[in-house]
Amino acid sequence: MQLKGHKSAVTWLCFTPNSEQIITASKDGSLRIWNINVRYHLDEDPKTLKVFAIPLHDAKGSVSHYDRISISPNGKILAVASGLTLQWLCAETGRVLDTADKAHEGDITGIAWAPQLIPMGGGPTMGLATAGADKKVKLWLAPEHDSS
């Protein structure tokens, strides 16, 4: 089985929590959500369910690409990173929920969601950790998200 459709190098991927889809990021400026929970013939490749244009631009105004992606345990929020920038996107629509332009003092090298709600601030919430080339690990709270 192969996932074909990106026009440039694939830079990162992750499974959804239910293992029924794979989300990929590419230098072509897109995120794709692939359905892998169906039966295909050996010579047939999985179909793309959704394609989102990446809403991130560099200092020159060129569309950037995501280097890291991770989906929340409930499958509703994508955390994505490019260089110093961290964004949270609605996994259903691709809408930007929040952006941290300078999340680290060096490139973000890793992102991971806590598998369960963590007690931070006003009560249990979804948490995200990022690692950076600046030798730091930072914890973030997920932005408020209404899927409507």
Short mmCIF file of C-alpha atoms in Angstrom, two decimals:
data_model
loop_
_atom_site.label_atom_id
_atom_site.label_comp_id
_atom_site.label_asym_id
_atom_site.label_seq_id
_atom_site.Cartn_x
_atom_site.Cartn_y
_atom_site.Cartn_z
CA MET A 1 0.00 0.00 0.00
CA GLN A 2 1.31 3.45 -0.92
CA LEU A 3 -0.07 6.90 -0.20
CA LYS A 4 0.41 8.94 -3.36
CA GLY A 5 -0.68 12.48 -4.10
CA HIS A 6 1.82 14.96 -2.69
CA LYS A 7 3.73 16.96 -5.31
CA SER A 8 6.90 17.29 -3.20
CA ALA A 9 8.74 15.59 -0.33
CA VAL A 10 6.66 14.38 2.61
CA THR A 11 8.14 15.96 5.75
CA TRP A 12 6.14 14.33 8.55
CA LEU A 13 3.24 11.99 9.29
CA CYS A 14 1.13 10.71 12.14
CA PHE A 15 -1.73 8.27 12.69
CA THR A 16 -5.08 9.44 14.04
CA PRO A 17 -5.90 8.09 17.54
CA ASN A 18 -8.25 5.46 16.09
CA SER A 19 -5.57 4.30 13.58
CA GLU A 20 -8.03 4.67 10.69
CA GLN A 21 -6.31 7.61 9.00
CA ILE A 22 -2.79 8.88 8.39
CA ILE A 23 -2.08 12.62 8.24
CA THR A 24 0.86 13.76 6.11
CA ALA A 25 2.62 17.11 5.67
CA SER A 26 4.59 17.97 2.54
CA LYS A 27 6.91 20.59 1.11
CA ASP A 28 4.21 21.08 -1.56
CA GLY A 29 2.41 23.24 1.03
CA SER A 30 -0.36 20.83 1.99
CA LEU A 31 -1.61 18.53 4.71
CA ARG A 32 -3.46 15.39 3.59
CA ILE A 33 -5.68 13.06 5.57
CA TRP A 34 -5.73 9.54 4.15
CA ASN A 35 -8.29 6.80 4.85
CA ILE A 36 -6.49 3.52 5.50
CA ASN A 37 -9.39 1.69 7.18
CA VAL A 38 -10.86 0.18 4.03
CA ARG A 39 -10.13 -2.89 1.98
CA TYR A 40 -8.22 -2.18 -1.18
CA HIS A 41 -7.06 -4.43 -3.98
CA LEU A 42 -3.32 -5.01 -3.92
CA ASP A 43 -2.83 -2.69 -6.89
CA GLU A 44 -5.09 0.09 -5.52
CA ASP A 45 -3.82 2.90 -3.30
CA PRO A 46 -5.77 4.56 -0.46
CA LYS A 47 -7.75 7.68 -1.24
CA THR A 48 -7.19 11.12 0.20
CA LEU A 49 -10.08 12.20 2.45
CA LYS A 50 -9.05 15.86 2.86
CA VAL A 51 -6.39 18.26 1.65
CA PHE A 52 -5.63 21.49 3.51
CA ALA A 53 -3.49 24.28 2.15
CA ILE A 54 -0.91 25.27 4.72
CA PRO A 55 -1.78 28.73 6.13
CA LEU A 56 1.80 29.58 7.03
CA HIS A 57 4.14 32.01 5.28
CA ASP A 58 7.80 32.80 5.81
CA ALA A 59 9.27 36.30 6.22
CA LYS A 60 9.32 36.76 2.41
CA GLY A 61 5.63 35.86 2.07
CA SER A 62 6.26 32.44 0.52
CA VAL A 63 4.11 29.51 1.64
CA SER A 64 6.05 27.45 4.15
CA HIS A 65 5.72 23.76 4.96
CA TYR A 66 5.24 21.96 8.24
CA ASP A 67 8.19 20.03 9.64
CA ARG A 68 6.25 18.32 12.44
CA ILE A 69 2.61 17.32 12.97
CA SER A 70 0.77 15.60 15.81
CA ILE A 71 -2.94 15.03 16.37
CA SER A 72 -4.66 15.40 19.74
CA PRO A 73 -5.87 12.26 21.54
CA ASN A 74 -9.50 13.18 20.75
CA GLY A 75 -8.63 13.61 17.05
CA LYS A 76 -9.94 17.19 16.87
CA ILE A 77 -6.80 19.36 16.91
CA LEU A 78 -3.62 19.16 14.86
CA ALA A 79 -0.48 20.66 16.37
CA VAL A 80 1.91 21.62 13.57
CA ALA A 81 5.35 23.20 13.53
CA SER A 82 7.58 24.96 11.04
CA GLY A 83 10.86 26.44 12.21
CA LEU A 84 10.09 28.53 15.31
CA THR A 85 6.32 28.61 14.67
CA LEU A 86 3.76 26.38 16.38
CA GLN A 87 0.15 26.31 15.19
CA TRP A 88 -2.99 24.51 16.28
CA LEU A 89 -5.45 23.62 13.49
CA CYS A 90 -8.97 22.20 13.47
CA ALA A 91 -8.51 18.66 12.15
CA GLU A 92 -11.95 18.79 10.49
CA THR A 93 -11.59 22.06 8.57
CA GLY A 94 -7.91 23.06 8.66
CA ARG A 95 -8.83 26.39 10.31
CA VAL A 96 -6.06 27.96 12.41
CA LEU A 97 -7.10 27.93 16.08
CA ASP A 98 -4.00 29.61 17.48
CA THR A 99 -0.40 30.46 16.58
CA ALA A 100 2.78 30.88 18.62
CA ASP A 101 5.14 32.67 16.21
CA LYS A 102 8.28 32.23 18.31
CA ALA A 103 7.48 29.13 20.31
CA HIS A 104 11.20 28.42 20.80
CA GLU A 105 14.46 30.29 20.30
CA GLY A 106 15.58 27.56 17.88
CA ASP A 107 13.68 25.34 15.44
CA ILE A 108 11.01 23.08 16.93
CA THR A 109 12.38 19.54 16.76
CA GLY A 110 9.48 17.58 18.23
CA ILE A 111 5.85 17.84 19.30
CA ALA A 112 3.76 15.38 21.32
CA TRP A 113 0.33 15.44 22.95
CA ALA A 114 -0.21 14.10 26.45
CA PRO A 115 -2.21 10.88 26.00
CA GLN A 116 -4.63 11.93 28.75
CA LEU A 117 -5.94 15.20 30.14
CA ILE A 118 -3.43 16.87 32.44
CA PRO A 119 -4.17 19.05 35.49
CA MET A 120 -3.01 22.52 34.47
CA GLY A 121 -4.45 25.95 35.15
CA GLY A 122 -8.20 25.88 35.69
CA GLY A 123 -8.60 22.11 35.53
CA PRO A 124 -7.83 19.07 33.39
CA THR A 125 -7.11 19.95 29.77
CA MET A 126 -5.31 18.63 26.71
CA GLY A 127 -1.61 19.38 26.91
CA LEU A 128 1.13 19.50 24.30
CA ALA A 129 4.91 19.36 24.71
CA THR A 130 7.38 20.81 22.22
CA ALA A 131 11.13 20.28 22.02
CA GLY A 132 13.45 22.78 20.40
CA ALA A 133 16.97 23.24 19.11
CA ASP A 134 17.23 25.80 21.94
CA LYS A 135 17.64 22.81 24.33
CA LYS A 136 14.24 23.44 25.93
CA VAL A 137 11.03 21.48 26.30
CA LYS A 138 7.87 23.56 26.69
CA LEU A 139 4.36 22.63 27.78
CA TRP A 140 1.31 24.21 26.13
CA LEU A 141 -2.43 24.11 26.76
CA ALA A 142 -4.64 23.27 23.80
CA PRO A 143 -6.68 26.23 22.55
CA GLU A 144 -10.44 26.29 23.02
CA HIS A 145 -12.03 24.45 20.13
CA ASP A 146 -15.62 24.32 18.95
CA SER A 147 -15.91 22.03 15.94
CA SER A 148 -18.94 23.89 14.59
#
